[in-house]
Amino acid sequence: MKILFYYHSISMGGQQSQILSLCKEFSTLGHECFWAYDSGTDLIHNFEKYGRTEKLKTIDNGIKTRFNFFTRVVRLAANTATRIMSIKKILKIRSVDLIITSDSYGSLICGLSGVGICTRQFRLIGQDIERLEHPWFKLYNILRIDKFVTIYFGWPLVYDSLAAKGISKDKFADFPSNAV
């Protein structure tokens, strides 16, 4: 099986360490892993022992200036479109069977990228999504992010938040100790 992980940063952190551990396990089972990311370098050498990395291009990498609201919205839209096209290309070229994401934004862009190509997406959640994914989680139903996710791997607090959004409990994996 070919598995694509999308998490925006490949720098050291809790989710990144968890992704690295999963890739190591999947690799020993004979699966091929890819990590699509936007920034960072800390874990590239460790990850490349178990899979390939795919750096996505973004418009504002490294730019830290103040912009007005309109400029921020245009830049977000442009970066989202660029990420969707880049991930769609990876899915096609690598013939990916499964996408694993870690946040609402990643689930949305991977879901849009995978339409007609890769229909299975697992979401690995290690943080309090209501607190740390604002405003994406607030827009979860409006953006219909759940339609792209096949299974959620999380913990009770996360499952309660998702259930409050109307997400079917049938999509919750019995995996209560997943918090990073």
GROMACS .gro file of C-alpha atoms in nm:
model
  180
    1MET     CA    1   0.000   0.000   0.000
    2LYS     CA    2   0.118   0.354  -0.074
    3ILE     CA    3   0.047   0.601   0.207
    4LEU     CA    4   0.072   0.980   0.188
    5PHE     CA    5   0.101   1.177   0.511
    6TYR     CA    6   0.028   1.547   0.488
    7TYR     CA    7   0.137   1.759   0.779
    8HIS     CA    8   0.251   2.114   0.715
    9SER     CA    9   0.583   2.097   0.900
   10ILE     CA   10   0.859   1.837   0.905
   11SER     CA   11   1.025   2.001   1.207
   12MET     CA   12   1.044   1.828   1.544
   13GLY     CA   13   0.717   1.811   1.736
   14GLY     CA   14   0.462   1.571   1.883
   15GLN     CA   15   0.260   1.506   1.564
   16GLN     CA   16   0.577   1.486   1.356
   17SER     CA   17   0.730   1.229   1.593
   18GLN     CA   18   0.410   1.027   1.576
   19ILE     CA   19   0.410   1.038   1.193
   20LEU     CA   20   0.775   0.929   1.192
   21SER     CA   21   0.693   0.634   1.421
   22LEU     CA   22   0.399   0.531   1.203
   23CYS     CA   23   0.611   0.550   0.889
   24LYS     CA   24   0.875   0.332   1.049
   25GLU     CA   25   0.611   0.070   1.136
   26PHE     CA   26   0.440   0.089   0.796
   27SER     CA   27   0.777   0.059   0.622
   28THR     CA   28   0.867  -0.257   0.817
   29LEU     CA   29   0.531  -0.402   0.704
   30GLY     CA   30   0.621  -0.335   0.339
   31HIS     CA   31   0.416  -0.021   0.278
   32GLU     CA   32   0.557   0.275   0.086
   33CYS     CA   33   0.526   0.610   0.269
   34PHE     CA   34   0.543   0.971   0.152
   35TRP     CA   35   0.537   1.288   0.362
   36ALA     CA   36   0.409   1.603   0.190
   37TYR     CA   37   0.499   1.916   0.387
   38ASP     CA   38   0.528   2.293   0.353
   39SER     CA   39   0.814   2.387   0.584
   40GLY     CA   40   1.090   2.267   0.816
   41THR     CA   41   1.384   2.030   0.781
   42ASP     CA   42   1.451   1.872   1.123
   43LEU     CA   43   1.313   1.525   1.048
   44ILE     CA   44   1.393   1.489   0.677
   45HIS     CA   45   1.695   1.264   0.726
   46ASN     CA   46   1.514   1.048   0.982
   47PHE     CA   47   1.204   1.018   0.767
   48GLU     CA   48   1.393   0.936   0.448
   49LYS     CA   49   1.504   0.610   0.612
   50TYR     CA   50   1.140   0.498   0.583
   51GLY     CA   51   0.990   0.698   0.297
   52ARG     CA   52   1.008   0.990   0.056
   53THR     CA   53   0.952   1.355   0.131
   54GLU     CA   54   0.762   1.591  -0.098
   55LYS     CA   55   0.805   1.963  -0.025
   56LEU     CA   56   0.506   2.165  -0.143
   57LYS     CA   57   0.556   2.512  -0.287
   58THR     CA   58   0.378   2.799  -0.119
   59ILE     CA   59   0.368   3.165  -0.206
   60ASP     CA   60   0.456   3.309   0.134
   61ASN     CA   61   0.732   3.077   0.259
   62GLY     CA   62   0.967   3.285   0.470
   63ILE     CA   63   0.782   3.616   0.426
   64LYS     CA   64   0.693   3.775   0.759
   65THR     CA   65   0.529   4.111   0.696
   66ARG     CA   66   0.196   4.270   0.785
   67PHE     CA   67  -0.075   4.262   0.522
   68ASN     CA   68  -0.428   4.387   0.517
   69PHE     CA   69  -0.721   4.145   0.538
   70PHE     CA   70  -0.776   4.133   0.160
   71THR     CA   71  -0.412   4.045   0.092
   72ARG     CA   72  -0.422   3.769   0.355
   73VAL     CA   73  -0.736   3.617   0.202
   74VAL     CA   74  -0.589   3.628  -0.151
   75ARG     CA   75  -0.263   3.474  -0.028
   76LEU     CA   76  -0.451   3.196   0.160
   77ALA     CA   77  -0.659   3.118  -0.150
   78ALA     CA   78  -0.350   3.112  -0.373
   79ASN     CA   79  -0.157   2.890  -0.131
   80THR     CA   80  -0.454   2.656  -0.093
   81ALA     CA   81  -0.489   2.621  -0.471
   82THR     CA   82  -0.113   2.561  -0.505
   83ARG     CA   83  -0.118   2.294  -0.233
   84ILE     CA   84  -0.421   2.121  -0.388
   85MET     CA   85  -0.251   2.104  -0.728
   86SER     CA   86   0.077   1.981  -0.576
   87ILE     CA   87  -0.092   1.709  -0.370
   88LYS     CA   88  -0.308   1.604  -0.667
   89LYS     CA   89   0.013   1.560  -0.870
   90ILE     CA   90   0.171   1.348  -0.592
   91LEU     CA   91  -0.142   1.131  -0.566
   92LYS     CA   92  -0.138   1.065  -0.940
   93ILE     CA   93   0.237   1.012  -0.986
   94ARG     CA   94   0.281   0.796  -0.675
   95SER     CA   95  -0.053   0.608  -0.710
   96VAL     CA   96  -0.136   0.672  -0.345
   97ASP     CA   97  -0.388   0.436  -0.180
   98LEU     CA   98  -0.439   0.618   0.151
   99ILE     CA   99  -0.397   0.974   0.277
  100ILE     CA  100  -0.336   1.044   0.647
  101THR     CA  101  -0.386   1.399   0.770
  102SER     CA  102  -0.361   1.562   1.111
  103ASP     CA  103  -0.563   1.883   1.095
  104SER     CA  104  -0.884   2.025   0.947
  105TYR     CA  105  -0.710   2.236   0.680
  106GLY     CA  106  -0.499   1.939   0.570
  107SER     CA  107  -0.808   1.717   0.556
  108LEU     CA  108  -0.980   1.975   0.335
  109ILE     CA  109  -0.698   2.024   0.087
  110CYS     CA  110  -0.612   1.654   0.068
  111GLY     CA  111  -0.981   1.574   0.024
  112LEU     CA  112  -1.013   1.822  -0.260
  113SER     CA  113  -0.688   1.693  -0.412
  114GLY     CA  114  -0.801   1.332  -0.394
  115VAL     CA  115  -1.139   1.369  -0.565
  116GLY     CA  116  -1.147   1.096  -0.828
  117ILE     CA  117  -0.796   0.975  -0.738
  118CYS     CA  118  -0.773   0.859  -0.377
  119THR     CA  119  -1.093   0.825  -0.178
  120ARG     CA  120  -0.959   0.698   0.155
  121GLN     CA  121  -0.839   0.950   0.409
  122PHE     CA  122  -0.766   0.880   0.773
  123ARG     CA  123  -0.740   1.167   1.019
  124LEU     CA  124  -0.495   1.131   1.306
  125ILE     CA  125  -0.580   1.383   1.580
  126GLY     CA  126  -0.355   1.441   1.877
  127GLN     CA  127  -0.467   1.782   1.999
  128ASP     CA  128  -0.779   1.960   2.118
  129ILE     CA  129  -0.923   2.054   1.778
  130GLU     CA  130  -1.170   2.312   1.908
  131ARG     CA  131  -0.898   2.508   2.081
  132LEU     CA  132  -0.607   2.466   1.840
  133GLU     CA  133  -0.775   2.458   1.500
  134HIS     CA  134  -0.983   2.772   1.526
  135PRO     CA  135  -1.131   2.891   1.281
  136TRP     CA  136  -1.103   2.579   1.059
  137PHE     CA  137  -1.292   2.362   1.304
  138LYS     CA  138  -1.560   2.629   1.337
  139LEU     CA  139  -1.612   2.600   0.960
  140TYR     CA  140  -1.595   2.218   0.959
  141ASN     CA  141  -1.958   2.164   0.854
  142ILE     CA  142  -1.974   2.459   0.614
  143LEU     CA  143  -1.662   2.338   0.430
  144ARG     CA  144  -1.793   1.979   0.450
  145ILE     CA  145  -1.451   1.850   0.558
  146ASP     CA  146  -1.601   1.534   0.708
  147LYS     CA  147  -1.709   1.405   0.367
  148PHE     CA  148  -1.339   1.353   0.284
  149VAL     CA  149  -1.248   1.164   0.604
  150THR     CA  150  -1.308   0.787   0.620
  151ILE     CA  151  -1.193   0.723   0.978
  152TYR     CA  152  -1.086   0.944   1.269
  153PHE     CA  153  -0.815   0.828   1.509
  154GLY     CA  154  -0.841   1.036   1.824
  155TRP     CA  155  -0.937   1.034   2.188
  156PRO     CA  156  -1.253   1.105   2.390
  157LEU     CA  157  -1.228   1.488   2.394
  158VAL     CA  158  -1.176   1.495   2.017
  159TYR     CA  159  -1.458   1.250   1.954
  160ASP     CA  160  -1.693   1.461   2.169
  161SER     CA  161  -1.604   1.772   1.965
  162LEU     CA  162  -1.660   1.590   1.637
  163ALA     CA  163  -1.987   1.437   1.757
  164ALA     CA  164  -2.108   1.788   1.851
  165LYS     CA  165  -2.051   1.881   1.485
  166GLY     CA  166  -2.277   1.592   1.381
  167ILE     CA  167  -2.001   1.355   1.273
  168SER     CA  168  -2.112   0.991   1.282
  169LYS     CA  169  -1.968   0.793   1.573
  170ASP     CA  170  -1.920   0.506   1.325
  171LYS     CA  171  -1.621   0.700   1.190
  172PHE     CA  172  -1.443   0.705   1.529
  173ALA     CA  173  -1.174   0.440   1.566
  174ASP     CA  174  -1.161   0.259   1.899
  175PHE     CA  175  -0.824   0.414   1.971
  176PRO     CA  176  -0.862   0.622   2.289
  177SER     CA  177  -0.492   0.671   2.370
  178ASN     CA  178  -0.394   0.864   2.058
  179ALA     CA  179  -0.321   1.207   2.207
  180VAL     CA  180   0.036   1.310   2.132
   0.00000   0.00000   0.00000
